[in-house]
Amino acid sequence: MKKTKLGEFEELVLMTVVVLQADAYGVEIKRELEDRLNETLSVGSIQSALKRMEEKGFLTSEFGEASQKRGGKRKRIYQATPHARKVLQEMKDVRSQLWAAMPGIATN
Amino acid sequence: MSKTNKGTSPPSWSLKLLRFFLKSNYLEEIEGDLEEIYDDNLNQYSIKKARKLYNREVIKLIRPILTKGMSSSEKLNAYDTLKHNLKVSIRILKRNWLYSAISVAGLSIAIACFIHLMTFVKNESSYDTLIPEADQIGKIGLNKHYPDYSSITKSIPHSLADALKSDIPEITETATYSGPFRGMLLSYTSDNSGSQNFHEDVIAADGNFLSFFGIKMILGSSENALKDPRSMVLTNSMAQKYFGQQNPIGKSLKMARDEFKITGVCQDLPDNSHLSFGFLMSINTIDRFNQTNYTRPDVSCYIKLQVGTSIVSLEEKINKSAKNHAAPEIEKQNGISWSEYQNAGNGFDLFLVPLTSVYLHPDNLGGMKPGGSQFSNRVMVFVACLIFLLASVNFINLSTARTNARAKEIGTKKILGSYKTQLVSQVLTETFMVVFSSVTLSLLLVYLTQHSFNNLSGKTQTFTLDLPTIIYLFSFVAAMTLITGLWPAILISRLKPLNTIKGQFSSGRKGSLLRNSLVISQFSIGIVLVLSMFVVKDQLRFMINKDLGYDKEQLLILTGDFHMDPLFVNSFIGELESMPEVNSVAGTLSMPGLGIFWEENFKRQNSNDIVNLKSMKVGDLFSEVMGLSLQEGRFFETDSWDSTSVLLNESAVKALNMDQPIGKSLVELRADGTPMTFKIIGVIKDFNYDALYNQISPLVIKSNETIFNRSSKIVARLNAGVSLSKLISKVNSKWDKMRPTDPFMFKFADEVAASYYKKEVRLLSVFKVFSILSLVLACMGLFGLSAHNASLKMKEVGIRKVIGAGFSDIIILLSKKITWMVILSFIITVPIAWTALETWWLQGFAYRISIGVRPILITLSIVLGLTWITILFHTVRTALTNPINYLRND
């Protein structure tokens, strides 16, 4: 079976979800990524990446508790599936192997 | 939400937008996220900026994956249904391949016909729309009144054009032309390549003509090209014909002993224009157009109006102005006052026809080429719709007939939980597939039959698939699917599952009644077309074979540009007379079917009743050569001077109210008002010198000795049994020796007489094609239906055979109903078709057949014969099958 593809931006969002653990809901993911990437992101881009990955089976989600700050609306907490963790690991391995094979940088 | 937040809450319209487009299961989470971000922003920035950021985020959320109705998961479901529908449809269409093939074939033939006919009609109604400012241009027609009739002509007196323009401020421009002058000999002699001689039709046009109609010039200027006498403008293709690749400007063409300087080359005219010419000469070359003339119609006149001019009030002004100019001249010519002239029932009216209606005007006001006919366009649309109706009926018939065969499938589906809508969509998908493949196939058919259709229609149109056509076709497919598919679909979805599973179903009396009436209507259409075809054929044969009062067989006519050369004519007549194959020869100016006829005013001596009569001018012996029969008196004689003698036909004697005409005087009133007296020497029996649409009108025959023995035709009576091809080549070689400058041209009188009826010949071929098509379609439908009927009657046939019915009993049983249906449609249709042909078509002929029993019987036998042949296959098969095959299952 063909592996479901993971885009570059999707990979970043997925890793952020893993990093944030129980805090991984829309706004927090956006804030964290904006800090790390040092650029402004739209809610739309984050949300579409989340929904797409949920459809592909990289993420699961459930409603968290409501808070006063959000006008009484509940957060949705995202969690990476084991499959997602495996895919992330594979991608990292492929990358580090490629890094090791790159002559210019390896000799430095 | 707390009260303090109210003034600083997110913008309500973008919140509404968000709630509108966002998928509802994402709404709580994302709305919350946005609100949290908004709160943060409120702490950092102004309210205004926070609201702006909020709006921006909402806009950026409009993405397919987050938007209602666009997610892939919802699509998948519809896609699967569609896929299922398609798969099932293909299986069903394949299983019933015969029915599918009949439906597709019938529909695609019908659609192809429809496309052809509609393209034709579209082209016919697009005439002259390309001319700039076409909606402001009109052509002036003339309705001339005589005491007992009036006639419409395309021409008006030429001086009126300028007079109207100066009298009426609403007219901004005028253009006039005269002609076409048919068959003028044009020759170009070049220094190196010898001379080029052709007979051409030439139009004499005024200086405004080219710019008035916005005719594009390739060489020369449209304003100046026709200003000077003896100027000529050619179309591009004519320039190529005479001059090849050379530049024609400044070269000259010789016509009628005049040299014409080529001053311009214009583009060829589009087919869909009533203007059609190869050569334009400046009208002021001809002297009579430089003299004042307010009374004799001689030019076609077009006027351009100011925007927003009312046609009705303008017609009044035009008539007033024209009568002011014409009345004095008419008074002078006739010697009576204008009011006396009018009170006697004479006079005229001018009327205005919009440029775009000129081509389709019933009196062919265009004049440069045969006009179109609004009536036949309507007939075309009607026939197109009929053919189309036929095929649709077939299709609906077949699909409802198949309802029974599908009852079990539908029942099972319903029990398994199908909704009505799902069943309907299933049937509609099938219909769609049939319609879609028919349309595709019909495009192929249109492409393949374009050439033969053009032969039939006399046009050079091509069908192009442009964007509007594609959109049109697609909407057509959709509409057609709904129209033809919805009824069978609803029928199918209404079947009661329990009954269908138990095998208790019937197509219902209602269903079969409707099917039967559809079959009857199909055959009715076929019968109308076949009967019309036979009637047109009979009338055409009648007209071609009718005794015209002169002998048109074995009559050779030579034409050419020799009317100014009577010496040549005389010597050539002598040459022809010396040939043993030739019986007798005469020269003439007038010849039935080839012109030239005049209309002149005559009266009896000592009488004031002026009668307008047609007149012809003929040479000595013409009456003998033509085989005209004399009622009393004598013909013109070779050895006497006949310039003051006339012959009358019987109708003319009646019109002039004469008895004992021989020896009496006839007075002609010339255009300038001077009388001229002739002596009547003979009365000729009426002969048909015009097409058989009209009664023979009164005719005065003058001798060509009135105009210096001129002849523009030579007619020769050939002896019976002469080899025509040998004789023609003999005459041709003699001609080339004696008249090398003029091409040899000949016609036979019977062909000339038949050429009147080109329209009817075309109508006949149209009826042939469409009656065959309609019968084919009706039989296709019948074939499918008979298969269905036979399958329904299997059991009955089986039982009857077991009891002892013979082969012929079964055949009669199975074909009885259909035979009665055909006879019924015959009884319904024949009176209608008969009345329609009598009142609409045969009325147009003064000499006509009456529809007898013969064409009706032939039609009946053809239709019945075809019906039996069509159902033969299934009836015989059913009658021959061993009854055990369909009885053992019970």
XYZ file of C-alpha atoms in Angstrom, chain B residues 617-844:
228
model
C -41.630 41.045 -80.114
C -40.926 38.174 -82.446
C -39.388 37.628 -85.841
C -41.059 36.328 -88.976
C -41.995 32.654 -88.846
C -41.705 32.621 -84.998
C -45.322 31.550 -84.589
C -44.859 28.773 -87.127
C -41.612 27.535 -85.552
C -43.167 27.544 -82.082
C -46.197 25.656 -83.331
C -48.707 28.243 -82.107
C -52.185 27.695 -83.433
C -54.141 30.385 -85.108
C -57.707 31.081 -84.123
C -58.418 33.420 -87.019
C -56.577 35.778 -89.337
C -52.927 35.234 -90.281
C -49.394 35.218 -88.821
C -46.674 37.693 -89.756
C -45.391 37.154 -93.264
C -41.813 37.049 -94.474
C -42.452 39.093 -97.567
C -44.548 41.854 -95.998
C -43.644 44.711 -93.705
C -45.261 43.941 -90.372
C -44.108 46.784 -88.150
C -47.662 48.096 -87.761
C -49.335 44.705 -87.454
C -50.036 42.831 -84.234
C -51.306 39.433 -83.206
C -53.435 39.071 -80.083
C -54.059 36.039 -77.950
C -57.617 35.082 -77.047
C -57.319 36.609 -73.583
C -56.211 39.917 -75.035
C -59.278 39.963 -77.272
C -61.388 39.434 -74.160
C -59.465 42.021 -72.130
C -59.925 44.611 -74.856
C -63.579 43.645 -75.106
C -63.489 43.207 -78.885
C -65.521 41.119 -81.213
C -64.455 40.591 -84.790
C -60.945 41.909 -84.003
C -59.359 41.071 -87.349
C -58.614 44.194 -89.296
C -59.445 46.507 -86.416
C -56.989 48.992 -84.928
C -55.213 48.807 -81.595
C -53.737 51.974 -80.054
C -50.643 51.833 -77.879
C -50.062 54.722 -75.481
C -46.340 55.283 -75.325
C -44.510 56.452 -72.217
C -44.144 59.944 -73.677
C -47.890 60.131 -74.246
C -47.928 59.737 -78.048
C -50.370 57.167 -79.431
C -49.278 54.553 -81.968
C -51.775 52.590 -83.995
C -51.471 48.927 -84.997
C -53.638 46.759 -87.172
C -54.773 43.430 -85.744
C -54.013 40.734 -88.308
C -54.561 37.583 -86.352
C -55.778 35.986 -83.119
C -53.723 33.200 -81.595
C -55.060 30.514 -79.278
C -53.911 31.075 -75.700
C -50.559 29.465 -74.963
C -48.625 29.292 -71.672
C -45.783 31.712 -72.133
C -45.365 32.025 -68.348
C -45.012 29.478 -65.549
C -48.143 27.502 -64.753
C -48.580 29.341 -61.448
C -50.573 31.962 -63.319
C -53.468 31.976 -65.738
C -52.542 32.968 -69.258
C -52.606 36.747 -69.282
C -53.534 38.894 -72.292
C -50.686 39.173 -74.755
C -49.926 41.359 -77.722
C -47.429 39.962 -80.215
C -45.569 42.542 -82.248
C -43.131 41.972 -85.009
C -39.459 42.678 -84.343
C -39.634 44.780 -87.456
C -40.809 47.549 -85.077
C -37.242 47.719 -83.789
C -35.044 47.132 -86.818
C -35.439 43.336 -86.999
C -33.529 42.845 -83.799
C -33.341 39.311 -82.348
C -31.676 38.183 -79.158
C -32.537 34.510 -79.666
C -32.735 32.140 -82.580
C -35.247 29.304 -82.301
C -35.014 26.274 -84.566
C -37.564 23.491 -84.962
C -35.704 20.204 -85.434
C -37.002 17.262 -87.394
C -38.047 14.252 -85.369
C -35.424 11.592 -84.789
C -32.453 13.910 -85.212
C -29.299 13.032 -83.257
C -29.058 16.028 -80.966
C -25.388 15.735 -80.043
C -24.341 15.518 -83.695
C -26.511 18.469 -84.634
C -25.238 20.591 -81.752
C -21.622 20.048 -82.706
C -22.470 20.882 -86.312
C -24.209 24.129 -85.305
C -21.400 24.893 -82.904
C -18.695 24.667 -85.547
C -20.744 26.832 -87.890
C -21.219 29.354 -85.048
C -17.517 29.474 -84.234
C -16.783 30.184 -87.874
C -19.355 32.979 -88.217
C -19.273 34.469 -84.700
C -15.832 33.851 -83.163
C -16.172 36.626 -80.550
C -19.267 35.182 -78.906
C -19.377 31.887 -77.004
C -21.837 29.350 -78.406
C -24.799 28.939 -76.064
C -27.869 26.833 -76.611
C -30.897 25.599 -74.675
C -33.797 23.306 -75.401
C -37.268 24.698 -74.944
C -38.517 21.748 -72.895
C -35.644 22.223 -70.432
C -36.347 25.942 -70.232
C -40.006 25.245 -69.514
C -39.073 22.712 -66.840
C -36.628 25.116 -65.210
C -39.545 27.200 -63.953
C -40.224 24.485 -61.443
C -36.856 24.206 -59.701
C -38.584 25.111 -56.455
C -41.015 22.234 -56.837
C -38.239 19.826 -57.784
C -36.446 20.797 -54.607
C -39.609 20.493 -52.573
C -40.083 17.025 -54.004
C -36.604 15.919 -52.981
C -37.124 17.403 -49.523
C -40.369 15.462 -49.172
C -38.686 12.319 -50.482
C -35.924 12.503 -47.903
C -38.189 13.312 -44.994
C -40.945 10.863 -45.837
C -38.364 8.101 -46.034
C -36.820 9.269 -42.763
C -40.148 9.444 -40.977
C -41.141 5.999 -42.215
C -37.803 4.574 -41.140
C -38.221 6.091 -37.700
C -41.809 4.918 -37.375
C -40.836 1.404 -38.436
C -37.949 1.347 -35.986
C -40.339 2.180 -33.205
C -42.818 -0.361 -34.446
C -40.142 -3.031 -34.613
C -39.267 -2.498 -30.968
C -42.885 -2.364 -29.951
C -43.794 -5.517 -31.847
C -40.984 -7.363 -30.107
C -42.454 -6.241 -26.832
C -46.022 -7.137 -27.799
C -44.938 -10.545 -29.026
C -43.166 -11.237 -25.742
C -46.293 -10.259 -23.822
C -48.455 -12.573 -25.909
C -46.152 -15.577 -25.709
C -48.359 -17.401 -23.262
C -51.553 -16.650 -25.113
C -49.989 -17.847 -28.343
C -48.769 -20.991 -26.614
C -52.194 -21.876 -25.264
C -53.874 -21.150 -28.604
C -51.375 -23.385 -30.382
C -51.948 -26.196 -27.898
C -55.670 -25.900 -28.495
C -55.057 -26.076 -32.205
C -54.538 -22.644 -33.751
C -52.619 -22.711 -36.996
C -49.704 -20.603 -38.159
C -51.920 -18.153 -40.053
C -54.269 -17.744 -37.062
C -51.338 -16.684 -34.922
C -50.026 -14.275 -37.568
C -53.464 -12.670 -37.858
C -53.775 -12.489 -34.083
C -50.464 -10.685 -33.735
C -50.811 -8.254 -36.646
C -54.516 -7.445 -36.399
C -54.156 -4.677 -33.867
C -51.296 -2.883 -35.552
C -53.076 -3.053 -38.925
C -56.154 -1.438 -37.450
C -53.988 1.237 -35.883
C -52.389 2.083 -39.220
C -55.762 2.181 -40.945
C -57.112 4.382 -38.186
C -54.250 6.849 -38.503
C -54.860 6.794 -42.230
C -58.496 7.709 -41.787
C -57.555 10.516 -39.417
C -54.716 11.926 -41.471
C -55.731 11.772 -45.105
C -58.508 14.396 -44.889
C -56.174 16.731 -43.004
C -53.309 16.288 -45.448
C -55.721 16.592 -48.368
C -57.144 19.873 -47.093
C -53.706 21.253 -46.281
C -52.311 20.435 -49.718
C -55.393 21.830 -51.444
C -55.511 25.094 -49.529
C -51.833 25.827 -49.025
C -50.016 24.378 -51.922
C -52.143 23.566 -54.957
C -53.879 26.937 -54.628
C -50.649 28.518 -55.836
